[in-house]
Amino acid sequence: MYWITTFACTLLLALTAVPATVRAQDSRFLPPGPAARSSYDPFLSVDQPLAPGVNLDEPGRVNISLDETDDNTAQLPAAPGTSQAIVPPLTMGVGGDGVNPQLLSNPYLTDARQFNVGLDLYSAPSFTEGLIIFGKDAAMKIGGFAKADFIYDFDPIDSTDSFVTTDIPIGAPHRTNSRFHARQSRLSFDTRWLTDDHLIRVYVEGDFFSEGNRFRLRHAFGESGSLLIGQTWTTFADVAAAPATLDFEGSVSNVNRRQAQARWTQHIFNDNTTFAVSVEDTSFIIEPPVGITGDARNPSPDFVTRLRYKNDISEFQAAGLYRVVGFQPTGQKVITRFAYGFNFTGVRLITERTKVYSQLLFGEGIGSYRDLPDAAPTAANKAGLLPMFGWMVGLTHDWNDELSSNFTYAENSLDTTAFQAATDVKQTTYLAANLIWNPLKNVKIGVEYLYGTKENVGGATGDAHRLQTSFIFDLP
């Protein structure tokens, strides 16, 4: 929590560097009267005297008036030689009761929160709770969480921080391993404002799941209406049907890739159906035949479309992908091929406390969406695209207001060739079952059992068992 506390203190100091007097009723985002008082600091009485030597009128402090009878107006410093204020007034509040409803009304947001059963580590934090900074026609939500994972492996597996079944070594001597880390902890900024009655949103999120625990980019995009530009979940994915696992990796078939893109989303037929089309960053992975050197090339971006139907209790999505992939042998021109894929997903609430979800994934040359080869040798001097097929089923259930569980099973396989190395991956499976306790608001404690298998092209197999305990502290 140290980095979260340090950041919060730095942000508060920066905000208090704006000398201003702000009336609660002057902001369209604040509730009037007594509600405005409680939305600032429930631990500080408005009439409480200030500490000796503290002067709210001195430069570098914000003077916030909470008395609705006060007729003060915001006093802002002017830029040298001008009469214009250099900083607009800001107001900090807890909770989103005063947020302009227009800031919450984007119908195209990718969000699993609608099916709020069990754990959700995919959706952006709610914009109606927690620490929100208000300005005129604008607001910013600061979100994230600290997540500590305690892992014990009963069998050899080379990925100690997440359960990557392709990293199960086959034929390795027996060993166990314990690992503690907090690399999945996140920090996010969700900023929204109105320009000529158009909602504009910028969302930035990062975590520490990188080499050396360095802060890395997860999401960074802007959107207005139907248009989204930046890095976020690929249009080929459906986070509403993603498994509710404590494990960071997730199932072997689930498409959980984030990449830069330009996406257009539009309602068609009715308010429950949307169509999206995007142009996205691409990555091609090829294993060339033995003795042939060269480089993978990306002659075109990935072109992705999806059709999504959503109502109050279910969501169904069909997504398609098309791209041109290439390989350039050393000293020769680029050889290209056409690759494609389809991803069918669904999630449904069968009761208020139980949801089921499923996925069916197949195509040729889409292995890189699961960090597997897109192409491999098909002859001594030739390579071809690898067909891939994956599927997943899962169920999440809330036992009561404090306990929930999730069960997920998935398989993923490649149609390999006889010219591949015997140690190449042919098939993997993934099973996860957990129990998550929510003893306090914004605090979760969970335990999860993980089991996976791997089969190589040569027919050798291996498996691994893991037990993971996680502690999650969400920012309010």
CSV table of C-alpha atoms in Angstrom, one decimal:
chain,number,residue,atom,x,y,z
A,1,MET,CA,0.0,0.0,0.0
A,2,TYR,CA,3.0,2.3,0.3
A,3,TRP,CA,3.0,3.4,-3.4
A,4,ILE,CA,-0.7,4.0,-3.2
A,5,THR,CA,-0.4,6.1,-0.1
A,6,THR,CA,2.5,8.1,-1.6
A,7,PHE,CA,0.7,8.8,-4.8
A,8,ALA,CA,-2.5,9.9,-3.0
A,9,CYS,CA,-0.5,12.3,-0.7
A,10,THR,CA,1.3,13.7,-3.8
A,11,LEU,CA,-2.0,14.2,-5.6
A,12,LEU,CA,-3.6,15.9,-2.7
A,13,LEU,CA,-0.6,18.2,-2.2
A,14,ALA,CA,-0.8,19.1,-5.9
A,15,LEU,CA,-4.5,19.9,-5.8
A,16,THR,CA,-4.1,22.0,-2.7
A,17,ALA,CA,-1.6,24.2,-4.6
A,18,VAL,CA,-4.6,25.9,-6.3
A,19,PRO,CA,-5.6,29.0,-4.3
A,20,ALA,CA,-9.4,29.1,-4.7
A,21,THR,CA,-12.6,29.5,-2.8
A,22,VAL,CA,-15.3,27.2,-4.1
A,23,ARG,CA,-19.0,27.3,-3.2
A,24,ALA,CA,-20.6,23.8,-3.2
A,25,GLN,CA,-23.7,25.0,-5.0
A,26,ASP,CA,-21.7,26.6,-7.8
A,27,SER,CA,-20.6,23.2,-9.1
A,28,ARG,CA,-23.1,21.2,-11.2
A,29,PHE,CA,-21.5,18.0,-10.0
A,30,LEU,CA,-22.2,18.6,-6.2
A,31,PRO,CA,-25.3,17.8,-4.3
A,32,PRO,CA,-26.7,20.9,-2.6
A,33,GLY,CA,-26.9,21.6,1.1
A,34,PRO,CA,-25.9,19.2,3.8
A,35,ALA,CA,-25.1,16.3,1.4
A,36,ALA,CA,-22.2,18.4,0.2
A,37,ARG,CA,-20.8,18.6,3.7
A,38,SER,CA,-20.7,14.9,4.2
A,39,SER,CA,-19.3,14.2,0.7
A,40,TYR,CA,-16.0,15.9,1.6
A,41,ASP,CA,-14.6,14.6,4.9
A,42,PRO,CA,-16.8,12.8,7.3
A,43,PHE,CA,-14.2,13.0,10.0
A,44,LEU,CA,-13.8,16.8,10.0
A,45,SER,CA,-16.4,19.1,11.3
A,46,VAL,CA,-17.0,22.2,9.2
A,47,ASP,CA,-16.9,24.3,12.4
A,48,GLN,CA,-13.7,22.7,13.7
A,49,PRO,CA,-11.0,25.3,14.3
A,50,LEU,CA,-7.9,25.1,12.2
A,51,ALA,CA,-4.6,24.2,13.7
A,52,PRO,CA,-2.4,27.1,14.9
A,53,GLY,CA,-0.6,28.8,12.1
A,54,VAL,CA,-2.8,27.4,9.3
A,55,ASN,CA,-4.2,30.0,7.0
A,56,LEU,CA,-6.4,28.9,4.1
A,57,ASP,CA,-6.0,32.3,2.4
A,58,GLU,CA,-2.3,32.0,1.9
A,59,PRO,CA,-1.0,31.0,-1.5
A,60,GLY,CA,-0.8,27.3,-2.2
A,61,ARG,CA,-4.1,26.3,-0.3
A,62,VAL,CA,-7.6,25.7,-1.4
A,63,ASN,CA,-10.4,27.4,0.5
A,64,ILE,CA,-13.6,25.3,0.1
A,65,SER,CA,-16.8,26.8,1.5
A,66,LEU,CA,-19.4,24.2,2.4
A,67,ASP,CA,-22.0,26.7,3.8
A,68,GLU,CA,-24.8,27.1,1.3
A,69,THR,CA,-25.6,30.5,2.6
A,70,ASP,CA,-22.0,31.7,1.9
A,71,ASP,CA,-22.0,34.1,-1.1
A,72,ASN,CA,-18.3,33.8,-1.8
A,73,THR,CA,-17.2,33.0,-5.3
A,74,ALA,CA,-14.1,31.2,-6.6
A,75,GLN,CA,-11.1,33.5,-6.5
A,76,LEU,CA,-8.5,32.3,-9.0
A,77,PRO,CA,-5.0,33.7,-9.7
A,78,ALA,CA,-4.5,35.4,-13.0
A,79,ALA,CA,-1.6,34.7,-15.3
A,80,PRO,CA,1.0,37.5,-15.3
A,81,GLY,CA,-0.1,40.4,-17.5
A,82,THR,CA,-3.6,38.9,-18.1
A,83,SER,CA,-7.0,38.9,-16.4
A,84,GLN,CA,-7.7,35.3,-17.1
A,85,ALA,CA,-7.5,32.7,-14.4
A,86,ILE,CA,-4.9,30.0,-15.1
A,87,VAL,CA,-6.6,27.1,-13.2
A,88,PRO,CA,-10.3,26.2,-13.1
A,89,PRO,CA,-11.9,25.4,-9.8
A,90,LEU,CA,-11.7,21.8,-8.6
A,91,THR,CA,-13.7,20.1,-5.9
A,92,MET,CA,-12.9,16.8,-4.3
A,93,GLY,CA,-15.6,14.5,-3.1
A,94,VAL,CA,-16.2,10.9,-2.0
A,95,GLY,CA,-18.9,9.1,-3.9
A,96,GLY,CA,-20.5,10.0,-7.2
A,97,ASP,CA,-23.9,11.3,-6.1
A,98,GLY,CA,-23.1,14.7,-7.5
A,99,VAL,CA,-21.7,13.5,-10.8
A,100,ASN,CA,-23.5,14.9,-13.9
A,101,PRO,CA,-25.4,11.9,-15.3
A,102,GLN,CA,-24.2,12.7,-18.7
A,103,LEU,CA,-20.7,11.6,-17.6
A,104,LEU,CA,-22.0,8.1,-17.0
A,105,SER,CA,-23.9,7.6,-20.2
A,106,ASN,CA,-21.6,5.8,-22.7
A,107,PRO,CA,-23.5,2.8,-24.0
A,108,TYR,CA,-20.5,1.2,-25.6
A,109,LEU,CA,-18.2,0.7,-22.6
A,110,THR,CA,-16.7,-2.8,-22.4
A,111,ASP,CA,-17.7,-3.8,-18.8
A,112,ALA,CA,-18.4,-7.0,-17.0
A,113,ARG,CA,-19.9,-5.2,-14.1
A,114,GLN,CA,-23.4,-5.7,-15.3
A,115,PHE,CA,-23.1,-9.4,-14.5
A,116,ASN,CA,-21.7,-8.7,-11.0
A,117,VAL,CA,-21.5,-12.1,-9.6
A,118,GLY,CA,-18.2,-13.2,-7.9
A,119,LEU,CA,-14.8,-11.6,-8.6
A,120,ASP,CA,-14.3,-9.1,-11.4
A,121,LEU,CA,-10.7,-8.0,-12.2
A,122,TYR,CA,-11.4,-7.0,-15.8
A,123,SER,CA,-13.8,-4.0,-15.6
A,124,ALA,CA,-12.7,-0.4,-14.9
A,125,PRO,CA,-13.6,0.7,-11.3
A,126,SER,CA,-17.1,2.1,-10.8
A,127,PHE,CA,-17.4,5.8,-11.6
A,128,THR,CA,-20.1,6.3,-9.0
A,129,GLU,CA,-18.1,5.4,-5.8
A,130,GLY,CA,-14.8,6.3,-4.2
A,131,LEU,CA,-12.5,9.2,-4.7
A,132,ILE,CA,-13.7,11.5,-7.5
A,133,ILE,CA,-12.3,14.9,-8.4
A,134,PHE,CA,-14.9,17.3,-9.8
A,135,GLY,CA,-14.5,20.3,-12.1
A,136,LYS,CA,-16.9,22.2,-14.2
A,137,ASP,CA,-18.3,19.7,-16.7
A,138,ALA,CA,-15.6,17.3,-15.8
A,139,ALA,CA,-14.7,14.6,-13.3
A,140,MET,CA,-11.8,12.1,-12.7
A,141,LYS,CA,-12.0,8.8,-10.7
A,142,ILE,CA,-8.9,7.4,-9.2
A,143,GLY,CA,-9.0,3.6,-8.9
A,144,GLY,CA,-7.0,0.5,-8.5
A,145,PHE,CA,-6.1,-2.1,-5.9
A,146,ALA,CA,-3.3,-3.7,-4.0
A,147,LYS,CA,-3.3,-7.5,-4.6
A,148,ALA,CA,-0.9,-9.8,-2.7
A,149,ASP,CA,-0.6,-13.4,-4.0
A,150,PHE,CA,0.8,-16.3,-2.0
A,151,ILE,CA,1.5,-19.3,-4.3
A,152,TYR,CA,2.6,-22.9,-3.6
A,153,ASP,CA,3.4,-25.3,-6.5
A,154,PHE,CA,3.2,-29.0,-5.8
A,155,ASP,CA,4.8,-29.8,-9.2
A,156,PRO,CA,7.4,-28.2,-11.5
A,157,ILE,CA,6.2,-25.2,-13.5
A,158,ASP,CA,8.5,-22.5,-14.8
A,159,SER,CA,6.0,-19.6,-14.6
A,160,THR,CA,5.9,-18.9,-10.8
A,161,ASP,CA,3.8,-15.8,-10.8
A,162,SER,CA,0.9,-16.9,-13.0
A,163,PHE,CA,-0.3,-20.3,-14.1
A,164,VAL,CA,0.9,-20.6,-17.7
A,165,THR,CA,0.3,-24.2,-18.7
A,166,THR,CA,2.7,-24.0,-21.7
A,167,ASP,CA,5.5,-23.5,-19.1
A,168,ILE,CA,5.0,-26.9,-17.5
A,169,PRO,CA,8.3,-28.8,-18.0
A,170,ILE,CA,8.0,-32.4,-19.2
A,171,GLY,CA,10.4,-34.9,-17.7
A,172,ALA,CA,11.8,-32.5,-15.1
A,173,PRO,CA,12.8,-33.8,-11.7
A,174,HIS,CA,10.2,-33.4,-9.0
A,175,ARG,CA,10.3,-30.1,-7.1
A,176,THR,CA,8.0,-27.8,-5.2
A,177,ASN,CA,8.0,-24.0,-5.0
A,178,SER,CA,6.6,-21.1,-3.0
A,179,ARG,CA,6.3,-17.6,-4.2
A,180,PHE,CA,4.9,-14.3,-2.7
A,181,HIS,CA,4.3,-11.2,-4.9
A,182,ALA,CA,2.1,-8.2,-5.4
A,183,ARG,CA,2.8,-7.6,-9.0
A,184,GLN,CA,-0.9,-7.5,-10.1
A,185,SER,CA,-1.6,-4.4,-8.0
A,186,ARG,CA,-3.0,-1.6,-10.2
A,187,LEU,CA,-3.6,2.1,-10.5
A,188,SER,CA,-6.1,3.8,-12.9
A,189,PHE,CA,-7.4,7.2,-13.9
A,190,ASP,CA,-10.8,7.5,-15.5
A,191,THR,CA,-11.3,11.1,-16.7
A,192,ARG,CA,-14.5,12.4,-18.3
A,193,TRP,CA,-15.7,15.8,-19.5
A,194,LEU,CA,-18.3,17.4,-21.7
A,195,THR,CA,-17.5,19.4,-24.7
A,196,ASP,CA,-20.5,20.9,-26.6
A,197,ASP,CA,-22.6,18.2,-24.9
A,198,HIS,CA,-20.3,15.5,-26.2
A,199,LEU,CA,-18.9,13.1,-23.6
A,200,ILE,CA,-15.1,12.5,-23.9
A,201,ARG,CA,-13.4,9.9,-21.8
A,202,VAL,CA,-9.7,9.1,-21.2
A,203,TYR,CA,-8.8,6.0,-19.3
A,204,VAL,CA,-5.3,5.0,-18.3
A,205,GLU,CA,-4.4,1.9,-16.2
A,206,GLY,CA,-1.2,0.2,-15.3
A,207,ASP,CA,0.1,-2.6,-13.1
A,208,PHE,CA,3.5,-4.0,-12.0
A,209,PHE,CA,3.4,-7.4,-13.8
A,210,SER,CA,6.6,-6.9,-15.7
A,211,GLU,CA,10.3,-7.6,-15.5
A,212,GLY,CA,11.7,-6.0,-12.4
A,213,ASN,CA,8.2,-5.1,-11.1
A,214,ARG,CA,8.3,-2.0,-13.1
A,215,PHE,CA,5.0,-0.1,-13.7
A,216,ARG,CA,3.7,-1.0,-17.1
A,217,LEU,CA,0.8,0.1,-19.3
A,218,ARG,CA,-2.4,-2.0,-19.5
A,219,HIS,CA,-4.9,0.5,-20.9
A,220,ALA,CA,-4.5,3.9,-22.4
A,221,PHE,CA,-7.4,5.1,-24.6
A,222,GLY,CA,-9.7,7.9,-25.4
A,223,GLU,CA,-13.3,7.6,-26.6
A,224,SER,CA,-16.2,9.8,-27.6
A,225,GLY,CA,-19.5,8.4,-28.6
A,226,SER,CA,-18.9,5.5,-31.0
A,227,LEU,CA,-15.2,6.1,-31.5
A,228,LEU,CA,-12.4,4.6,-29.3
A,229,ILE,CA,-8.7,5.1,-30.0
A,230,GLY,CA,-5.8,3.7,-27.9
A,231,GLN,CA,-4.8,0.5,-26.2
A,232,THR,CA,-7.4,-1.7,-24.5
A,233,TRP,CA,-9.0,-5.1,-24.8
A,234,THR,CA,-9.0,-6.3,-28.3
A,235,THR,CA,-12.4,-6.2,-30.0
A,236,PHE,CA,-11.9,-10.0,-30.5
A,237,ALA,CA,-12.3,-10.5,-26.7
A,238,ASP,CA,-15.3,-10.4,-24.4
A,239,VAL,CA,-14.4,-9.6,-20.8
A,240,ALA,CA,-17.9,-10.3,-19.6
A,241,ALA,CA,-17.3,-14.0,-20.3
A,242,ALA,CA,-13.8,-14.0,-18.8
A,243,PRO,CA,-13.2,-16.4,-15.9
A,244,ALA,CA,-13.3,-15.0,-12.4
A,245,THR,CA,-9.9,-16.4,-11.3
A,246,LEU,CA,-7.4,-15.2,-8.8
A,247,ASP,CA,-4.7,-16.4,-11.1
A,248,PHE,CA,-3.4,-13.6,-13.4
A,249,GLU,CA,-3.1,-15.8,-16.5
A,250,GLY,CA,-6.7,-17.1,-16.8
A,251,SER,CA,-7.9,-20.0,-18.9
A,252,VAL,CA,-5.9,-21.4,-21.9
A,253,SER,CA,-8.5,-20.4,-24.5
A,254,ASN,CA,-9.7,-17.1,-23.1
A,255,VAL,CA,-8.7,-14.1,-25.3
A,256,ASN,CA,-7.4,-11.6,-22.9
A,257,ARG,CA,-5.1,-9.5,-25.1
A,258,ARG,CA,-4.8,-5.7,-24.9
A,259,GLN,CA,-3.5,-3.9,-28.0
A,260,ALA,CA,-3.6,-0.5,-29.7
A,261,GLN,CA,-6.6,0.0,-32.0
A,262,ALA,CA,-9.1,2.3,-33.5
A,263,ARG,CA,-12.6,1.0,-33.0
A,264,TRP,CA,-16.1,2.1,-34.1
A,265,THR,CA,-19.1,0.8,-32.3
A,266,GLN,CA,-22.8,1.3,-33.3
A,267,HIS,CA,-26.2,0.1,-32.3
A,268,ILE,CA,-28.0,-1.9,-35.0
A,269,PHE,CA,-31.5,-3.4,-35.2
A,270,ASN,CA,-32.3,-2.3,-31.6
A,271,ASP,CA,-30.8,-0.9,-28.3
A,272,ASN,CA,-29.6,-4.4,-27.2
A,273,THR,CA,-27.5,-5.1,-30.3
A,274,THR,CA,-24.2,-3.5,-31.2
A,275,PHE,CA,-21.8,-3.9,-34.1
A,276,ALA,CA,-18.1,-3.0,-33.8
A,277,VAL,CA,-15.3,-2.8,-36.3
A,278,SER,CA,-11.6,-2.1,-35.5
A,279,VAL,CA,-8.2,-1.9,-36.9
A,280,GLU,CA,-5.7,-3.2,-34.4
A,281,ASP,CA,-2.0,-3.8,-33.8
A,282,THR,CA,-0.8,-7.2,-34.9
A,283,SER,CA,1.8,-9.8,-33.8
A,284,PHE,CA,2.9,-12.8,-35.9
A,285,ILE,CA,4.8,-15.7,-34.4
A,286,ILE,CA,6.4,-18.2,-36.8
A,287,GLU,CA,8.7,-21.2,-36.3
A,288,PRO,CA,10.6,-21.4,-39.6
A,289,PRO,CA,11.9,-24.8,-40.9
A,290,VAL,CA,15.3,-25.9,-39.7
A,291,GLY,CA,18.1,-24.2,-41.5
A,292,ILE,CA,16.0,-21.3,-42.8
A,293,THR,CA,16.6,-17.9,-41.3
A,294,GLY,CA,14.5,-14.8,-41.6
A,295,ASP,CA,12.1,-12.5,-39.8
A,296,ALA,CA,8.4,-12.4,-39.1
A,297,ARG,CA,6.7,-9.5,-40.8
A,298,ASN,CA,3.3,-7.8,-40.3
A,299,PRO,CA,2.2,-6.5,-43.7
A,300,SER,CA,-1.2,-5.5,-42.4
A,301,PRO,CA,-3.0,-4.7,-39.1
A,302,ASP,CA,-5.6,-7.0,-37.6
A,303,PHE,CA,-9.1,-6.3,-38.9
A,304,VAL,CA,-11.7,-7.3,-36.3
A,305,THR,CA,-15.5,-7.2,-36.2
A,306,ARG,CA,-17.9,-8.3,-33.6
A,307,LEU,CA,-21.7,-8.5,-33.1
A,308,ARG,CA,-22.9,-8.4,-29.5
A,309,TYR,CA,-26.4,-8.9,-28.1
A,310,LYS,CA,-26.9,-7.9,-24.5
A,311,ASN,CA,-30.0,-7.7,-22.2
A,312,ASP,CA,-30.5,-7.5,-18.4
A,313,ILE,CA,-29.5,-11.2,-17.8
A,314,SER,CA,-27.3,-12.3,-20.7
A,315,GLU,CA,-24.7,-11.3,-23.3
A,316,PHE,CA,-23.7,-13.2,-26.5
A,317,GLN,CA,-21.0,-12.2,-28.8
A,318,ALA,CA,-19.6,-13.4,-32.2
A,319,ALA,CA,-16.3,-11.9,-33.2
A,320,GLY,CA,-14.2,-12.4,-36.4
A,321,LEU,CA,-10.6,-11.6,-37.2
A,322,TYR,CA,-8.8,-11.3,-40.5
A,323,ARG,CA,-5.2,-10.3,-41.2
A,324,VAL,CA,-2.2,-10.7,-43.5
A,325,VAL,CA,0.9,-12.3,-42.0
A,326,GLY,CA,4.3,-12.6,-43.5
A,327,PHE,CA,7.8,-14.1,-43.3
A,328,GLN,CA,10.9,-12.7,-45.0
A,329,PRO,CA,13.7,-15.3,-45.6
A,330,THR,CA,17.1,-13.7,-45.3
A,331,GLY,CA,17.9,-11.8,-48.5
A,332,GLN,CA,14.5,-12.6,-50.1
A,333,LYS,CA,11.1,-10.9,-50.5
A,334,VAL,CA,8.3,-11.3,-48.0
A,335,ILE,CA,6.1,-14.3,-48.3
A,336,THR,CA,2.5,-13.5,-47.2
A,337,ARG,CA,-0.5,-15.6,-46.1
A,338,PHE,CA,-4.1,-14.8,-45.0
A,339,ALA,CA,-5.0,-15.7,-41.4
A,340,TYR,CA,-8.5,-15.7,-39.8
A,341,GLY,CA,-10.2,-16.5,-36.5
A,342,PHE,CA,-13.6,-16.6,-34.8
A,343,ASN,CA,-14.5,-16.2,-31.1
A,344,PHE,CA,-18.0,-17.0,-29.9
A,345,THR,CA,-18.7,-16.2,-26.2
A,346,GLY,CA,-21.7,-16.0,-23.9
A,347,VAL,CA,-22.6,-15.3,-20.3
A,348,ARG,CA,-26.0,-15.7,-18.6
A,349,LEU,CA,-27.4,-15.1,-15.2
A,350,ILE,CA,-29.4,-18.2,-14.4
A,351,THR,CA,-30.3,-16.8,-10.9
A,352,GLU,CA,-29.4,-13.5,-9.2
A,353,ARG,CA,-26.5,-15.2,-7.6
A,354,THR,CA,-25.3,-17.6,-10.3
A,355,LYS,CA,-23.9,-17.0,-13.8
A,356,VAL,CA,-22.6,-19.4,-16.4
A,357,TYR,CA,-20.2,-18.5,-19.3
A,358,SER,CA,-18.7,-20.2,-22.2
A,359,GLN,CA,-16.3,-19.7,-25.2
A,360,LEU,CA,-15.6,-21.4,-28.5
A,361,LEU,CA,-12.4,-20.2,-30.4
A,362,PHE,CA,-11.0,-21.4,-33.7
A,363,GLY,CA,-9.1,-20.3,-36.7
A,364,GLU,CA,-5.8,-20.5,-38.6
A,365,GLY,CA,-2.8,-18.3,-37.8
A,366,ILE,CA,-4.2,-16.9,-34.5
A,367,GLY,CA,-2.0,-18.8,-32.0
A,368,SER,CA,-0.3,-15.5,-31.1
A,369,TYR,CA,-3.5,-14.5,-29.3
A,370,ARG,CA,-2.5,-17.2,-26.8
A,371,ASP,CA,1.3,-16.7,-27.1
A,372,LEU,CA,1.5,-19.7,-29.3
A,373,PRO,CA,3.0,-20.0,-32.8
A,374,ASP,CA,0.8,-18.8,-35.7
A,375,ALA,CA,2.9,-20.8,-38.3
A,376,ALA,CA,5.2,-23.8,-38.2
A,377,PRO,CA,7.1,-26.0,-40.6
A,378,THR,CA,5.0,-28.2,-42.9
A,379,ALA,CA,7.9,-29.5,-45.0
A,380,ALA,CA,11.6,-29.4,-45.0
A,381,ASN,CA,11.7,-26.0,-46.7
A,382,LYS,CA,8.1,-24.8,-46.2
A,383,ALA,CA,5.9,-23.4,-43.3
A,384,GLY,CA,2.2,-23.1,-43.0
A,385,LEU,CA,-0.4,-21.6,-40.7
A,386,LEU,CA,-1.4,-23.7,-37.7
A,387,PRO,CA,-5.2,-24.3,-37.1
A,388,MET,CA,-6.1,-23.7,-33.5
A,389,PHE,CA,-9.2,-24.8,-31.5
A,390,GLY,CA,-10.1,-23.8,-27.9
A,391,TRP,CA,-13.1,-23.9,-25.7
A,392,MET,CA,-14.1,-23.0,-22.1
A,393,VAL,CA,-17.0,-23.4,-19.7
A,394,GLY,CA,-17.4,-21.8,-16.3
A,395,LEU,CA,-19.8,-21.1,-13.5
A,396,THR,CA,-19.6,-18.4,-10.8
A,397,HIS,CA,-21.9,-18.4,-7.7
A,398,ASP,CA,-22.5,-16.1,-4.7
A,399,TRP,CA,-23.1,-18.3,-1.7
A,400,ASN,CA,-24.2,-15.3,0.3
A,401,ASP,CA,-23.3,-11.6,0.5
A,402,GLU,CA,-19.8,-12.4,1.6
A,403,LEU,CA,-18.8,-15.7,-0.1
A,404,SER,CA,-18.5,-16.5,-3.8
A,405,SER,CA,-16.9,-19.3,-5.9
A,406,ASN,CA,-15.8,-19.8,-9.5
A,407,PHE,CA,-15.2,-23.0,-11.5
A,408,THR,CA,-13.5,-22.8,-14.9
A,409,TYR,CA,-12.3,-25.5,-17.3
A,410,ALA,CA,-10.7,-24.9,-20.7
A,411,GLU,CA,-8.8,-26.7,-23.4
A,412,ASN,CA,-6.7,-25.4,-26.3
A,413,SER,CA,-5.0,-27.4,-29.1
A,414,LEU,CA,-3.0,-26.8,-32.2
A,415,ASP,CA,-3.1,-29.0,-35.3
A,416,THR,CA,0.7,-29.5,-35.3
A,417,THR,CA,2.8,-31.1,-38.1
A,418,ALA,CA,5.3,-33.9,-38.2
A,419,PHE,CA,8.0,-31.3,-39.2
A,420,GLN,CA,7.8,-29.5,-35.9
A,421,ALA,CA,10.1,-30.1,-33.0
A,422,ALA,CA,8.9,-32.9,-30.6
A,423,THR,CA,9.0,-30.4,-27.7
A,424,ASP,CA,6.6,-27.9,-29.3
A,425,VAL,CA,3.2,-27.5,-27.6
A,426,LYS,CA,0.3,-29.5,-29.0
A,427,GLN,CA,-2.5,-29.2,-26.3
A,428,THR,CA,-3.0,-27.6,-22.9
A,429,THR,CA,-5.8,-27.8,-20.4
A,430,TYR,CA,-6.7,-25.5,-17.4
A,431,LEU,CA,-8.9,-26.0,-14.4
A,432,ALA,CA,-9.5,-23.4,-11.6
A,433,ALA,CA,-11.8,-23.5,-8.6
A,434,ASN,CA,-11.8,-20.9,-5.8
A,435,LEU,CA,-13.6,-19.6,-2.8
A,436,ILE,CA,-13.5,-15.8,-2.2
A,437,TRP,CA,-14.5,-14.1,1.1
A,438,ASN,CA,-15.5,-10.4,1.2
A,439,PRO,CA,-15.3,-9.7,5.0
A,440,LEU,CA,-15.3,-5.9,4.6
A,441,LYS,CA,-16.3,-3.6,1.8
A,442,ASN,CA,-13.4,-3.3,-0.7
A,443,VAL,CA,-11.5,-6.2,1.0
A,444,LYS,CA,-11.4,-9.7,-0.5
A,445,ILE,CA,-9.5,-12.8,0.6
A,446,GLY,CA,-9.5,-15.8,-1.7
A,447,VAL,CA,-8.0,-19.3,-2.1
A,448,GLU,CA,-7.8,-21.0,-5.5
A,449,TYR,CA,-6.8,-24.5,-6.7
A,450,LEU,CA,-5.3,-24.7,-10.2
A,451,TYR,CA,-4.5,-27.7,-12.3
A,452,GLY,CA,-3.1,-27.8,-15.8
A,453,THR,CA,-1.7,-30.3,-18.3
A,454,LYS,CA,0.5,-30.0,-21.4
A,455,GLU,CA,1.1,-32.4,-24.3
A,456,ASN,CA,3.9,-31.9,-26.8
A,457,VAL,CA,4.1,-32.8,-30.4
A,458,GLY,CA,6.1,-35.8,-29.6
A,459,GLY,CA,3.3,-37.2,-27.4
A,460,ALA,CA,5.0,-36.5,-24.0
A,461,THR,CA,2.8,-35.1,-21.3
A,462,GLY,CA,3.1,-33.3,-18.0
A,463,ASP,CA,0.8,-31.7,-15.4
A,464,ALA,CA,1.0,-29.3,-12.5
A,465,HIS,CA,-1.0,-28.5,-9.3
A,466,ARG,CA,-1.0,-25.1,-7.6
A,467,LEU,CA,-2.6,-23.5,-4.5
A,468,GLN,CA,-2.9,-19.7,-4.5
A,469,THR,CA,-4.1,-17.4,-1.8
A,470,SER,CA,-4.8,-13.7,-2.6
A,471,PHE,CA,-5.6,-10.6,-0.6
A,472,ILE,CA,-7.2,-7.7,-2.5
A,473,PHE,CA,-7.6,-4.2,-1.1
A,474,ASP,CA,-9.6,-2.1,-3.6
A,475,LEU,CA,-9.3,1.7,-3.6
A,476,PRO,CA,-12.8,3.0,-2.7
